[in-house]
């Protein structure tokens, strides 16, 4: 079936290093993608989004890359900080489906001091 | 500006009981959503309302009903709670389609 999945359930990085979180999607009709951060006990928080007519978008310390050829999405976090420790979800919006997001299962990012 | 608020924060129900989860947003958003999140999983869409006066089913609507009371409020009702509905429920809103969704803090529901 169609799904949004993540390659790694847990990612551990040293403080100050760059983090890369990957996401695969299977629906070629998806045209909008979002990354969310969820801290324990809280609701998801928007990080960055990208539309399918782009292959890269940058924010503050974060970059999202979209490779439509292989249906792959990644989130890069520069100079990872302890406050970045959280679960990260990618979500896709399928064209023509309204704003119904399909979420992946999440990657736990752990920042080691 | 409180964003998206949800009540209650926690709730314990017995099988067969009913309850309504409340959600309100003060950002003048058109679209609102209800999700559930089970342990170790991503969020799954239960119902959504693209605009005031409309509601549509999401991925997992069975056992739930919704009401878009006005532009600000979107409630989720469990008519006869079941243990399978034990979950954390999140409400979200967005300005329009293809805009980021803003999430509330969640309601942690346990059905015994």
Coordinates of C-alpha atoms in Angstrom, one line a residue:
Chain A
X1 CA 0.0 0.0 0.0
X2 CA 0.9 3.6 -0.2
X3 CA 2.9 4.8 2.8
X4 CA 5.4 7.3 4.1
X5 CA 8.2 5.7 5.9
X6 CA 11.5 6.5 7.6
X7 CA 14.7 4.6 7.2
X8 CA 16.0 4.8 10.7
X9 CA 13.9 4.7 13.9
X10 CA 16.6 6.2 16.1
X11 CA 19.5 8.6 15.2
X12 CA 22.2 9.5 17.7
X13 CA 24.5 12.4 17.0
X14 CA 27.1 14.4 18.9
X15 CA 26.3 18.0 19.8
X16 CA 27.6 20.2 17.1
X17 CA 27.5 17.6 14.3
X18 CA 25.1 17.8 11.4
X19 CA 22.0 15.4 11.4
X20 CA 20.4 13.9 8.5
X21 CA 16.9 12.3 8.8
X22 CA 15.6 10.4 5.8
X23 CA 12.1 9.7 4.6
X24 CA 10.8 7.6 1.7
X25 CA 7.4 8.1 0.2
X26 CA 5.6 5.9 -2.3
X27 CA 2.9 8.1 -3.8
X28 CA 4.2 9.9 -6.9
X29 CA 1.1 12.1 -6.8
X30 CA 2.2 13.7 -3.6
X31 CA 3.1 17.4 -4.2
X32 CA 3.6 18.9 -0.8
X33 CA 5.8 17.6 2.1
X34 CA 6.3 18.8 5.6
X35 CA 8.7 18.0 8.4
X36 CA 7.5 18.2 12.0
X37 CA 9.3 18.0 15.3
X38 CA 7.6 16.5 18.3
X39 CA 8.9 16.8 21.8
X40 CA 7.8 14.4 24.5
X41 CA 4.3 15.2 25.7
X42 CA 3.7 17.9 23.1
X43 CA 2.0 18.3 19.8
X44 CA 4.0 18.3 16.5
X45 CA 5.7 21.6 15.6
X46 CA 6.2 22.7 12.1
X47 CA 9.8 22.8 10.9
X48 CA 9.9 23.3 7.2
X49 CA 7.9 22.4 4.1
X50 CA 8.6 21.9 0.4
X51 CA 6.5 21.7 -2.7
X52 CA 7.2 19.2 -5.5
X53 CA 8.3 22.0 -7.9
X54 CA 11.4 22.5 -5.7
X55 CA 14.2 20.2 -4.8
X56 CA 15.7 22.1 -1.9
X57 CA 14.6 24.6 0.7
X58 CA 16.5 26.1 3.5
X59 CA 15.4 27.5 6.8
X60 CA 17.2 28.5 10.0
X61 CA 19.8 25.6 10.5
X62 CA 17.5 23.2 8.6
X63 CA 17.5 22.2 5.0
X64 CA 15.0 19.9 3.3
X65 CA 15.9 18.0 0.1
X66 CA 13.4 16.4 -2.2
X67 CA 14.4 13.8 -4.8
X68 CA 11.3 13.0 -6.8
X69 CA 13.1 10.5 -9.0
X70 CA 13.6 8.1 -6.1
X71 CA 10.7 9.5 -3.9
X72 CA 13.0 10.5 -1.1
X73 CA 12.9 13.3 1.3
X74 CA 15.6 14.3 3.9
X75 CA 15.9 16.8 6.7
X76 CA 19.3 18.2 7.5
X77 CA 19.9 19.9 10.8
X78 CA 23.2 21.9 11.0
X79 CA 25.2 22.1 14.3
X80 CA 22.7 19.9 16.2
X81 CA 21.9 21.1 19.7
X82 CA 20.5 19.3 22.7
X83 CA 17.2 21.2 22.1
X84 CA 16.9 19.3 18.8
X85 CA 16.3 16.0 20.6
X86 CA 12.8 15.0 19.6
X87 CA 10.9 12.7 17.2
X88 CA 10.9 14.0 13.7
X89 CA 8.0 13.2 11.3
X90 CA 7.8 13.6 7.6
X91 CA 4.3 14.1 6.1
X92 CA 3.1 14.1 2.6
X93 CA 0.1 15.7 1.0
X94 CA -1.3 14.0 -2.1
X95 CA -2.4 16.2 -4.9
X96 CA -6.1 16.7 -5.1
X97 CA -6.6 15.3 -1.6
X98 CA -7.2 18.5 0.2
X99 CA -4.9 19.1 3.0
X100 CA -5.0 15.6 4.3
X101 CA -1.5 14.8 5.5
X102 CA -0.1 11.2 5.7
X103 CA 2.5 10.9 8.4
X104 CA 5.5 8.6 8.6
X105 CA 6.2 6.7 11.8
X106 CA 8.9 9.1 13.0
X107 CA 12.7 9.1 13.8
X108 CA 13.9 9.7 17.3
X109 CA 16.9 12.1 17.3
X110 CA 19.1 11.9 20.3
X111 CA 21.8 14.5 20.8
X112 CA 24.7 13.4 22.9
X113 CA 26.8 15.9 24.8
Chain B
X1 CA -2.8 34.5 20.8
X2 CA -3.2 30.9 22.2
X3 CA -3.1 29.1 18.8
X4 CA -4.8 25.7 19.1
X5 CA -6.3 24.7 22.4
X6 CA -7.7 21.4 23.4
X7 CA -9.8 20.2 26.4
X8 CA -9.5 18.1 28.3
X9 CA -5.8 17.2 28.6
X10 CA -6.4 13.8 30.1
X11 CA -9.5 11.6 30.2
X12 CA -10.2 8.0 31.4
X13 CA -13.4 6.4 30.2
X14 CA -15.0 3.0 30.7
X15 CA -15.9 0.9 27.6
X16 CA -19.3 2.2 26.2
X17 CA -19.1 5.6 27.7
X18 CA -19.3 8.7 25.5
X19 CA -17.4 11.9 25.5
X20 CA -16.6 15.0 23.4
X21 CA -13.1 16.4 22.8
X22 CA -13.1 20.1 22.3
X23 CA -10.7 22.1 20.0
X24 CA -10.6 25.8 19.3
X25 CA -8.2 28.0 17.3
X26 CA -7.8 31.7 17.4
X27 CA -5.8 32.2 14.1
X28 CA -8.9 32.6 11.9
X29 CA -8.0 29.4 10.0
X30 CA -10.4 27.9 7.6
X31 CA -9.3 24.2 7.9
X32 CA -9.3 22.1 11.1
X33 CA -8.3 18.4 11.7
X34 CA -8.5 15.6 14.2
X35 CA -5.6 13.1 14.4
X36 CA -4.9 10.2 16.7
X37 CA -1.4 9.1 17.6
X38 CA -0.7 5.6 19.0
X39 CA 2.6 4.6 20.7
X40 CA 5.5 4.5 18.3
X41 CA 3.5 5.6 15.4
X42 CA 2.8 8.7 13.3
X43 CA -0.4 10.6 13.3
X44 CA -3.4 9.3 11.5
X45 CA -6.2 11.6 10.3
X46 CA -9.6 10.9 11.7
X47 CA -11.7 13.7 10.3
X48 CA -11.1 17.1 8.8
X49 CA -13.1 20.2 8.0
X50 CA -11.8 22.1 5.0
X51 CA -14.0 25.1 5.8
X52 CA -16.8 26.1 8.1
X53 CA -19.8 24.0 7.4
X54 CA -18.0 21.0 5.8
X55 CA -16.5 17.8 7.3
X56 CA -14.9 14.8 5.6
X57 CA -13.6 11.5 6.7
X58 CA -9.9 10.8 7.0
X59 CA -8.0 7.6 7.3
X60 CA -9.6 6.2 10.5
X61 CA -13.1 7.7 11.0
X62 CA -14.9 4.6 12.4
X63 CA -16.2 5.1 15.9
X64 CA -16.0 8.9 15.7
X65 CA -18.2 11.9 14.8
X66 CA -17.3 15.5 14.4
X67 CA -18.9 18.9 14.5
X68 CA -17.6 22.1 13.0
X69 CA -19.5 24.3 15.4
X70 CA -18.2 27.6 13.9
X71 CA -15.0 28.8 12.3
X72 CA -13.1 28.6 15.6
X73 CA -14.3 25.3 17.0
X74 CA -14.1 21.7 15.9
X75 CA -15.2 18.9 18.2
X76 CA -14.7 15.1 18.1
X77 CA -17.2 12.8 19.7
X78 CA -16.8 9.2 20.8
X79 CA -20.4 7.8 21.1
X80 CA -19.4 4.4 22.6
X81 CA -15.8 4.3 23.6
X82 CA -13.7 1.1 23.0
X83 CA -10.3 0.2 24.3
X84 CA -9.0 0.4 20.8
X85 CA -9.6 4.2 21.0
X86 CA -7.0 4.6 23.7
X87 CA -4.7 7.1 22.1
X88 CA -3.5 10.6 22.1
X89 CA -5.7 12.9 20.1
X90 CA -4.4 16.0 18.4
X91 CA -6.4 18.8 16.8
X92 CA -4.8 21.0 14.2
X93 CA -5.7 23.9 12.0
X94 CA -4.4 25.5 8.8
X95 CA -5.2 28.7 6.9
X96 CA -6.0 26.8 3.8
X97 CA -5.0 23.8 1.8
X98 CA -1.2 23.5 1.3
X99 CA -0.5 25.6 4.4
X100 CA 1.3 24.3 7.4
X101 CA -0.9 22.8 10.1
X102 CA -0.6 24.0 13.6
X103 CA -1.2 21.5 16.3
X104 CA -2.7 21.6 19.8
X105 CA -1.1 20.0 22.9
X106 CA -3.2 16.9 22.7
X107 CA -5.7 14.9 24.8
X108 CA -4.5 11.7 26.3
X109 CA -7.5 9.3 26.4
X110 CA -7.5 5.9 28.1
X111 CA -10.5 3.6 27.6
X112 CA -10.7 0.8 30.2

